[in-house]
XYZ file of C-alpha atoms in Angstrom:
535
model
C 9.585 -5.987 66.418
C 11.544 -4.602 63.518
C 11.209 -7.841 61.637
C 7.467 -7.878 62.146
C 7.245 -4.262 60.949
C 9.237 -5.038 57.859
C 7.060 -8.019 57.057
C 3.941 -5.942 57.584
C 5.277 -3.193 55.385
C 6.004 -5.627 52.602
C 2.563 -7.145 52.999
C 1.012 -3.705 52.844
C 2.982 -2.798 49.739
C 1.964 -6.046 48.124
C -1.672 -5.437 48.978
C -1.508 -1.926 47.524
C 0.190 -3.254 44.411
C -2.441 -5.958 44.081
C -5.239 -3.406 44.476
C -3.522 -1.155 41.934
C -3.162 -4.041 39.500
C -6.822 -4.918 39.951
C -7.797 -1.309 39.332
C -5.509 -1.130 36.304
C -6.923 -4.368 34.949
C -10.436 -3.076 35.478
C -9.560 0.174 33.689
C -8.008 -1.738 30.814
C -11.121 -3.868 30.503
C -13.295 -0.770 30.512
C -11.100 0.945 27.907
C -11.050 -2.172 25.749
C -14.808 -2.524 26.058
C -15.318 1.135 25.161
C -12.968 0.796 22.197
C -14.779 -2.345 21.086
C -18.161 -0.633 21.358
C -16.879 2.405 19.479
C -15.447 0.201 16.735
C -18.705 -1.735 16.467
C -20.698 1.494 16.334
C -18.471 2.843 13.570
C -18.739 -0.451 11.705
C -22.519 -0.414 12.043
C -22.712 3.157 10.779
C -20.426 2.263 7.879
C -22.523 -0.785 7.083
C -25.749 1.225 7.209
C -24.489 3.951 4.862
C -25.655 3.565 1.274
C -25.252 5.571 -1.896
C -27.938 8.192 -2.335
C -28.944 10.056 -5.465
C -26.197 12.639 -4.950
C -23.550 9.979 -4.442
C -24.692 8.019 -7.502
C -24.464 11.162 -9.631
C -20.961 11.850 -8.344
C -19.890 8.255 -8.990
C -21.314 8.363 -12.522
C -19.602 11.687 -13.203
C -16.243 10.566 -11.818
C -16.380 7.256 -13.676
C -17.164 8.986 -16.951
C -14.397 11.561 -16.553
C -11.791 8.957 -15.587
C -12.815 6.818 -18.541
C -12.271 9.826 -20.797
C -8.781 10.433 -19.392
C -7.719 6.792 -19.760
C -9.135 6.659 -23.294
C -7.179 9.759 -24.316
C -3.986 8.442 -22.721
C -3.959 5.132 -24.635
C -5.842 5.684 -27.882
C -2.808 6.949 -29.814
C -0.325 4.319 -28.602
C -0.977 1.889 -31.504
C -0.854 4.846 -33.939
C 2.490 6.427 -33.030
C 4.461 4.800 -35.838
C 1.724 5.491 -38.386
C 1.560 9.152 -37.365
C 5.341 9.349 -37.734
C 5.092 8.034 -41.290
C 2.068 10.075 -42.402
C 3.374 13.342 -40.933
C 6.884 12.629 -42.271
C 8.408 13.398 -38.888
C 11.102 11.514 -36.954
C 9.843 9.003 -34.446
C 11.454 10.951 -31.599
C 9.392 14.027 -32.455
C 6.196 12.010 -32.800
C 6.581 10.672 -29.267
C 5.823 14.183 -28.010
C 2.207 13.622 -29.028
C 1.986 11.321 -26.019
C 4.545 13.096 -23.827
C 2.848 16.499 -24.143
C -0.445 15.013 -22.948
C 1.106 13.383 -19.872
C 3.264 16.428 -19.089
C 0.255 18.741 -19.160
C -1.823 16.293 -17.124
C 0.801 16.043 -14.385
C 1.409 19.808 -14.318
C -2.270 20.784 -14.170
C -3.295 18.540 -11.265
C -1.848 20.677 -8.422
C -3.145 23.884 -10.043
C -6.623 22.384 -10.293
C -6.616 21.374 -6.630
C -5.558 24.849 -5.512
C -8.105 26.577 -7.747
C -10.783 24.255 -6.366
C -9.835 25.421 -2.872
C -10.714 28.974 -3.955
C -13.587 28.590 -6.416
C -14.989 25.199 -5.471
C -14.785 21.834 -7.188
C -17.735 22.341 -9.549
C -16.488 25.323 -11.594
C -12.987 23.854 -11.906
C -14.335 20.461 -13.011
C -16.502 22.119 -15.644
C -13.636 24.329 -16.817
C -11.315 21.325 -17.059
C -13.873 19.424 -19.139
C -14.190 22.449 -21.443
C -10.398 22.569 -21.873
C -10.323 18.850 -22.670
C -13.027 19.433 -25.284
C -11.118 22.342 -26.834
C -7.906 20.319 -27.007
C -9.719 17.386 -28.581
C -11.253 19.722 -31.150
C -7.828 21.117 -32.046
C -6.467 17.583 -32.532
C -9.408 16.573 -34.711
C -8.903 19.616 -36.941
C -5.620 18.413 -38.416
C -3.426 15.346 -38.037
C -0.192 17.290 -38.527
C 2.349 17.325 -35.727
C 2.063 21.114 -35.447
C -1.600 20.700 -34.435
C -1.417 17.440 -32.521
C 1.235 18.444 -29.968
C -0.429 21.741 -28.861
C -3.860 20.121 -29.036
C -2.754 17.190 -26.909
C -1.176 19.608 -24.425
C -4.453 21.495 -23.989
C -6.288 18.181 -23.805
C -3.857 17.022 -21.110
C -4.393 20.198 -19.078
C -8.123 19.528 -19.118
C -7.845 15.836 -18.310
C -5.379 16.496 -15.487
C -7.878 18.906 -13.979
C -10.615 16.347 -14.477
C -8.658 13.691 -12.544
C -7.865 16.041 -9.654
C -11.420 17.343 -9.319
C -12.844 13.829 -9.610
C -10.823 12.729 -6.599
C -11.919 15.874 -4.749
C -15.568 15.063 -5.518
C -15.161 11.665 -3.889
C -13.380 13.229 -0.920
C -16.166 15.778 -0.363
C -19.241 13.597 -0.876
C -18.253 10.062 0.151
C -17.592 9.245 3.853
C -13.992 8.311 4.497
C -14.598 4.586 5.320
C -16.165 4.145 1.861
C -13.737 6.202 -0.219
C -11.484 3.240 -1.010
C -14.449 1.277 -2.358
C -15.762 4.157 -4.473
C -12.367 5.052 -5.910
C -11.959 1.356 -6.673
C -15.069 1.527 -8.851
C -13.708 4.649 -10.539
C -10.365 2.945 -11.200
C -12.204 0.005 -12.737
C -13.829 2.331 -15.247
C -10.413 3.839 -15.887
C -9.079 0.420 -16.873
C -12.110 -0.010 -19.139
C -11.332 3.344 -20.758
C -7.718 2.327 -21.377
C -8.873 -0.963 -22.897
C -11.361 0.741 -25.202
C -8.695 3.271 -26.196
C -6.247 0.563 -27.266
C -8.932 -1.219 -29.292
C -10.184 1.963 -30.978
C -6.662 3.169 -31.714
C -5.752 -0.097 -33.396
C -8.932 -0.392 -35.443
C -9.051 3.229 -36.634
C -5.526 3.309 -38.015
C -6.737 4.416 -41.454
C -9.113 6.980 -39.940
C -7.097 8.287 -37.005
C -9.162 11.454 -36.730
C -12.108 9.328 -35.592
C -10.248 8.573 -32.374
C -10.681 12.230 -31.426
C -14.316 12.194 -32.503
C -14.826 9.305 -30.073
C -13.128 11.360 -27.364
C -15.527 14.226 -28.096
C -18.369 11.883 -27.126
C -16.832 11.466 -23.657
C -16.331 15.227 -23.423
C -19.967 15.894 -24.301
C -21.229 13.369 -21.758
C -18.959 14.841 -19.095
C -20.199 18.376 -19.767
C -23.741 17.042 -19.500
C -23.269 15.192 -16.193
C -21.054 17.649 -14.261
C -23.804 20.259 -13.591
C -25.991 17.563 -12.016
C -23.205 16.017 -9.913
C -21.559 19.078 -8.327
C -22.588 22.559 -7.267
C -21.414 25.105 -9.844
C -22.314 28.243 -7.880
C -19.979 27.493 -4.989
C -17.540 30.305 -4.255
C -15.601 29.877 -1.067
C -14.316 33.468 -0.878
C -11.245 32.541 1.109
C -9.061 35.413 2.228
C -6.611 36.842 -0.267
C -3.719 36.138 2.080
C -4.715 32.468 2.296
C -5.015 32.229 -1.492
C -1.501 33.643 -1.777
C -0.257 31.067 0.719
C -1.134 28.221 -1.638
C 1.913 26.700 -3.286
C 1.594 28.260 -6.750
C 5.355 28.741 -6.977
C 6.006 25.090 -6.176
C 3.646 23.921 -8.914
C 5.277 26.268 -11.458
C 8.794 25.192 -10.486
C 7.827 21.520 -10.733
C 6.423 22.015 -14.228
C 9.408 24.072 -15.408
C 11.993 21.745 -13.913
C 10.534 18.475 -15.145
C 9.599 19.929 -18.541
C 13.095 21.290 -19.199
C 14.772 18.081 -18.067
C 12.568 15.935 -20.304
C 13.126 18.210 -23.308
C 16.877 18.082 -22.711
C 16.847 14.291 -22.479
C 14.852 14.110 -25.716
C 17.249 16.437 -27.541
C 20.508 15.023 -26.220
C 22.212 12.583 -28.552
C 19.366 12.713 -31.105
C 18.697 16.240 -32.339
C 21.914 17.645 -30.863
C 25.075 16.326 -29.306
C 25.061 16.140 -25.522
C 27.699 18.888 -25.445
C 25.634 21.245 -27.619
C 24.661 24.506 -25.920
C 20.956 23.925 -26.640
C 20.975 20.748 -24.580
C 23.155 22.195 -21.824
C 21.002 25.307 -21.409
C 17.755 23.330 -21.202
C 19.186 20.747 -18.803
C 20.747 23.504 -16.691
C 17.442 25.367 -16.484
C 15.661 22.188 -15.444
C 18.237 21.303 -12.800
C 18.203 24.857 -11.427
C 14.398 24.794 -11.201
C 14.468 21.520 -9.265
C 17.096 22.872 -6.847
C 15.076 26.048 -6.268
C 11.971 23.883 -5.786
C 13.649 21.822 -3.068
C 14.870 24.935 -1.251
C 11.543 26.710 -1.572
C 9.504 23.715 -0.386
C 11.742 23.125 2.628
C 12.412 26.723 3.711
C 9.864 29.269 2.506
C 6.611 27.662 1.427
C 3.785 28.078 3.963
C 1.772 25.138 2.637
C 4.213 23.186 0.437
C 2.965 21.019 -2.374
C 5.242 18.196 -1.218
C 4.437 18.609 2.455
C 6.453 16.894 5.160
C 3.182 15.676 6.687
C 2.541 13.608 3.569
C 6.074 12.168 3.603
C 6.109 11.899 7.392
C 7.340 8.302 7.578
C 9.555 5.952 5.634
C 6.595 3.683 4.845
C 4.609 6.521 3.254
C 7.617 7.860 1.365
C 8.426 4.428 -0.023
C 4.810 3.915 -1.074
C 4.880 7.176 -3.040
C 8.245 6.268 -4.559
C 6.734 2.945 -5.548
C 3.826 4.731 -7.243
C 6.252 6.970 -9.185
C 8.257 3.966 -10.375
C 5.072 2.091 -11.215
C 3.907 4.955 -13.435
C 7.284 4.918 -15.177
C 7.186 1.157 -15.719
C 3.552 1.109 -16.864
C 4.114 3.815 -19.469
C 7.326 2.124 -20.638
C 5.524 -1.174 -21.091
C 2.567 0.275 -22.973
C 4.433 2.638 -25.296
C 7.531 0.593 -26.010
C 5.681 -2.699 -26.351
C 3.507 -0.963 -28.947
C 6.680 0.147 -30.769
C 8.154 -3.348 -30.480
C 5.060 -5.015 -31.915
C 4.864 -2.509 -34.788
C 8.534 -2.079 -35.689
C 10.093 -5.427 -34.793
C 7.234 -7.937 -35.010
C 5.679 -5.885 -37.874
C 2.138 -6.430 -36.633
C -0.727 -4.247 -37.767
C -1.978 -1.504 -35.466
C -5.101 -3.551 -34.696
C -3.102 -6.574 -33.524
C -0.663 -4.335 -31.643
C -3.579 -2.781 -29.751
C -4.996 -6.207 -28.958
C -1.572 -7.385 -27.811
C -1.360 -4.509 -25.334
C -4.612 -5.659 -23.733
C -2.583 -8.372 -21.998
C -0.834 -5.581 -20.064
C -3.971 -3.585 -19.192
C -6.854 -6.024 -18.757
C -5.567 -7.993 -15.706
C -5.891 -4.803 -13.636
C -9.671 -4.901 -14.022
C -9.818 -8.444 -12.646
C -7.547 -7.526 -9.728
C -9.602 -4.453 -8.793
C -12.841 -6.447 -8.894
C -11.378 -9.224 -6.742
C -10.052 -6.668 -4.261
C -13.560 -5.311 -3.790
C -15.234 -8.737 -3.654
C -12.820 -10.704 -1.458
C -12.842 -9.467 2.122
C -9.364 -10.755 2.922
C -7.860 -8.627 0.142
C -9.325 -5.499 1.764
C -7.455 -6.150 4.997
C -4.937 -3.359 5.762
C -2.210 -5.950 6.310
C -2.675 -7.354 2.795
C -1.799 -4.381 0.594
C 1.973 -4.377 1.376
C 2.183 -7.963 0.168
C 0.205 -7.125 -2.961
C 2.731 -4.387 -3.741
C 5.686 -6.683 -3.049
C 4.336 -9.565 -5.122
C 3.435 -7.106 -7.879
C 7.004 -5.831 -8.037
C 8.320 -9.402 -7.988
C 6.150 -10.280 -10.993
C 7.259 -7.083 -12.733
C 10.946 -7.839 -12.183
C 10.580 -11.378 -13.527
C 8.424 -10.407 -16.510
C 10.571 -7.411 -17.468
C 13.660 -9.583 -17.168
C 12.216 -11.920 -19.796
C 11.739 -8.937 -22.120
C 15.465 -9.132 -22.847
C 14.940 -12.298 -24.932
C 12.485 -10.534 -27.264
C 13.660 -10.005 -30.849
C 12.266 -10.217 -34.375
C 12.135 -14.035 -34.273
C 10.222 -14.373 -30.993
C 7.004 -16.381 -31.621
C 3.650 -14.857 -30.598
C 2.944 -17.395 -27.865
C 6.145 -16.309 -26.095
C 5.717 -12.534 -26.139
C 2.013 -12.859 -25.275
C 2.810 -14.717 -22.041
C 5.627 -12.293 -21.215
C 3.283 -9.327 -21.656
C 0.654 -11.136 -19.595
C 3.163 -11.574 -16.779
C 3.867 -7.847 -16.864
C 0.120 -7.199 -16.812
C -0.329 -9.363 -13.715
C 2.398 -7.387 -11.979
C 0.729 -4.094 -12.893
C -2.651 -5.351 -11.712
C -1.280 -6.196 -8.270
C 0.528 -2.862 -8.050
C -2.569 -0.875 -9.006
C -4.704 -2.677 -6.432
C -2.031 -2.524 -3.742
C -1.304 1.179 -4.225
C -4.993 1.994 -4.377
C -5.623 0.318 -1.035
C -2.383 1.514 0.492
C -2.917 5.240 -0.012
C -6.258 4.996 1.813
C -4.809 3.090 4.765
C -1.671 5.133 5.423
C -3.296 8.539 5.793
C -6.699 10.016 6.518
C -7.253 13.527 5.124
C -7.761 16.278 7.677
C -11.237 17.577 6.980
C -11.070 20.311 9.627
C -8.085 22.113 8.161
C -8.808 25.460 6.556
C -5.635 25.333 4.537
C -4.885 23.468 1.387
C -3.764 19.944 2.199
C -3.019 17.434 -0.535
C -4.509 14.078 0.317
C -2.722 10.801 -0.210
C -4.755 9.796 -3.236
C -4.016 13.126 -4.955
C -0.287 12.754 -4.307
C -0.440 9.176 -5.585
C -2.155 10.333 -8.781
C 0.344 13.168 -9.267
C 3.470 11.057 -8.794
C 2.120 8.212 -10.906
C 1.373 10.630 -13.757
C 4.833 12.174 -13.502
C 6.327 8.691 -13.717
C 4.333 7.966 -16.861
C 5.442 11.288 -18.346
C 9.130 10.675 -17.638
C 8.988 7.275 -19.339
C 8.060 8.581 -22.803
C 11.081 10.776 -23.690
C 13.491 8.641 -21.668
C 12.430 5.453 -23.454
C 12.555 7.117 -26.865
C 15.996 8.567 -26.164
C 17.398 5.169 -25.160
C 16.029 3.406 -28.239
C 16.938 6.063 -30.811
C 20.295 6.957 -29.276
C 21.483 3.470 -30.183
C 20.828 4.175 -33.871
C 22.445 7.618 -33.738
C 25.536 6.217 -32.039
C 26.015 3.491 -34.649
C 24.969 5.328 -37.821
C 26.108 8.838 -36.955
C 24.477 12.168 -36.238
C 22.976 12.384 -39.732
C 20.455 9.703 -38.756
C 19.042 11.759 -35.889
C 15.910 12.338 -37.955
C 15.443 8.626 -38.441
C 12.045 7.817 -39.902
C 11.078 4.150 -39.791
C 8.265 3.152 -42.110
C 6.149 1.096 -39.783
C 4.536 -2.041 -41.048
C 6.749 -2.349 -44.138
C 9.114 -5.280 -44.327
C 12.698 -3.981 -44.544
C 13.949 -5.749 -47.663
C 17.202 -3.847 -48.047
C 20.372 -4.503 -46.102
C 20.056 -1.049 -44.556
C 16.568 -1.908 -43.359
C 17.797 -5.129 -41.754
C 20.648 -3.276 -40.070
C 18.227 -0.685 -38.731
C 15.997 -3.388 -37.305
C 18.976 -5.006 -35.568
C 19.905 -1.658 -34.045
C 16.324 -1.176 -32.899
C 16.422 -4.583 -31.221
C 19.642 -3.548 -29.492
C 18.023 -0.295 -28.379
C 15.053 -2.176 -26.981
C 17.364 -4.536 -25.098
C 19.075 -1.543 -23.506
C 15.685 -0.131 -22.519
C 14.528 -3.455 -21.064
C 17.603 -3.467 -18.811
C 16.797 0.026 -17.571
C 13.245 -1.118 -16.851
C 14.530 -4.131 -14.910
C 16.563 -1.729 -12.774
C 13.492 0.441 -12.165
C 11.491 -2.662 -11.223
C 14.210 -3.796 -8.829
C 14.246 -0.356 -7.197
C 10.480 -0.567 -6.840
C 10.839 -3.970 -5.238
C 13.340 -2.602 -2.724
C 11.020 0.295 -1.872
C 8.137 -2.134 -1.300
C 10.082 -3.809 1.509
C 9.594 -0.657 3.598
C 5.861 -0.370 2.873
C 3.717 -1.470 5.790
């Protein structure tokens, strides 16, 4: 009897388990079917959505403003050595024409986003365009360094605000499933702007002021389009306590810390010895600001600029680190390749600008292919694009070490093209990656930096860091070998160095470039390591 009971009990348990499994299987089928239907419905809605008049105006406005920013960022690269000669200023000082623009652009982006949270996107976009126009006007008034550096700083403040508000326009008007596609179009126009800037800068070497007149055309068009694309009368009237909770202190500390550190790096070993009190005070102030920033962001800030929700996983953190390193490498390639072509290869500004197109133009092809080829839009594809991009960058930058004054054009053209292919893959991969790893929270009443804004900010900071660091590495080699009296070294670009001193200076420049190429290889390798964690 006991045996029969045990067998019956086991049979009953098996029957119950079988019924439970059947019910579970049925529930799983129902859940899967519901998920499939929901996915199909979302896909159908996404497929049915099309750009309306409002969306077309926003896209036109954003494309125009991003073209203006890219044009301003690259137009002076072929002219740096000429401006150093005409203004009779050391090359290290002249580099601040570019560094001040990028520093102001990076610093103004978080301020613009926070002001847009209070006043609305429209007024801030218009104000940023006005600032860019004012800065361009100051630069066009005089080509002296005393006018160009402040003018470029004001211009950078405006263009940084323009970039931030442009991304906010897309975030507000375009549905999330289509934001990657629309920002891809905007990035394509940005590459076009950079290309046009390099061409204009090289061709207008004898009339450099016309480069700023051309920028005024973009400013005028932007001021014309903005009122039609965004609402200018929007005033959100958020509570005073909420406005105070925005991370103003974090943005100020970031600007102060990075600015002081970059100034100290630029001064050290060139204008002053590294042990000079000027350098130590500036570097100490920068380091203290960064330490206070870290403590404030982690302990006291209510809505930190560098929020833990943005860096919530290793994959996201590594993607942002990759974008920072990519900005550093891109700026190093553009600026220092321009210096190499002018000072070592002794090419004209026009040919130097055309040579830099091999670094910039492949990005346009990659962005177009990413939008056209469906497989490249797959979320599982972008990590491999980033990894292959860093691999190409490591290989191409490694070949930079063989460049000297006797390198034939067909060699350095293919090396620059290899670097351009790496940058094109990184731009496309990062662009797709930041849209796949995080979806902005539209229901939050508090300021929340989206992934694309953080990507833009870190990439701009990387580009800013590259300018003084690269100049310090190149010029420090000359100072170390010729002594402190050569800290105001002024190389006459485009003139063949006939004297023995000129030949010695060129050899030291080649050595300085080789040191810089090695640093860039290290940065590329670090970017490659970070890409292994991106998924």
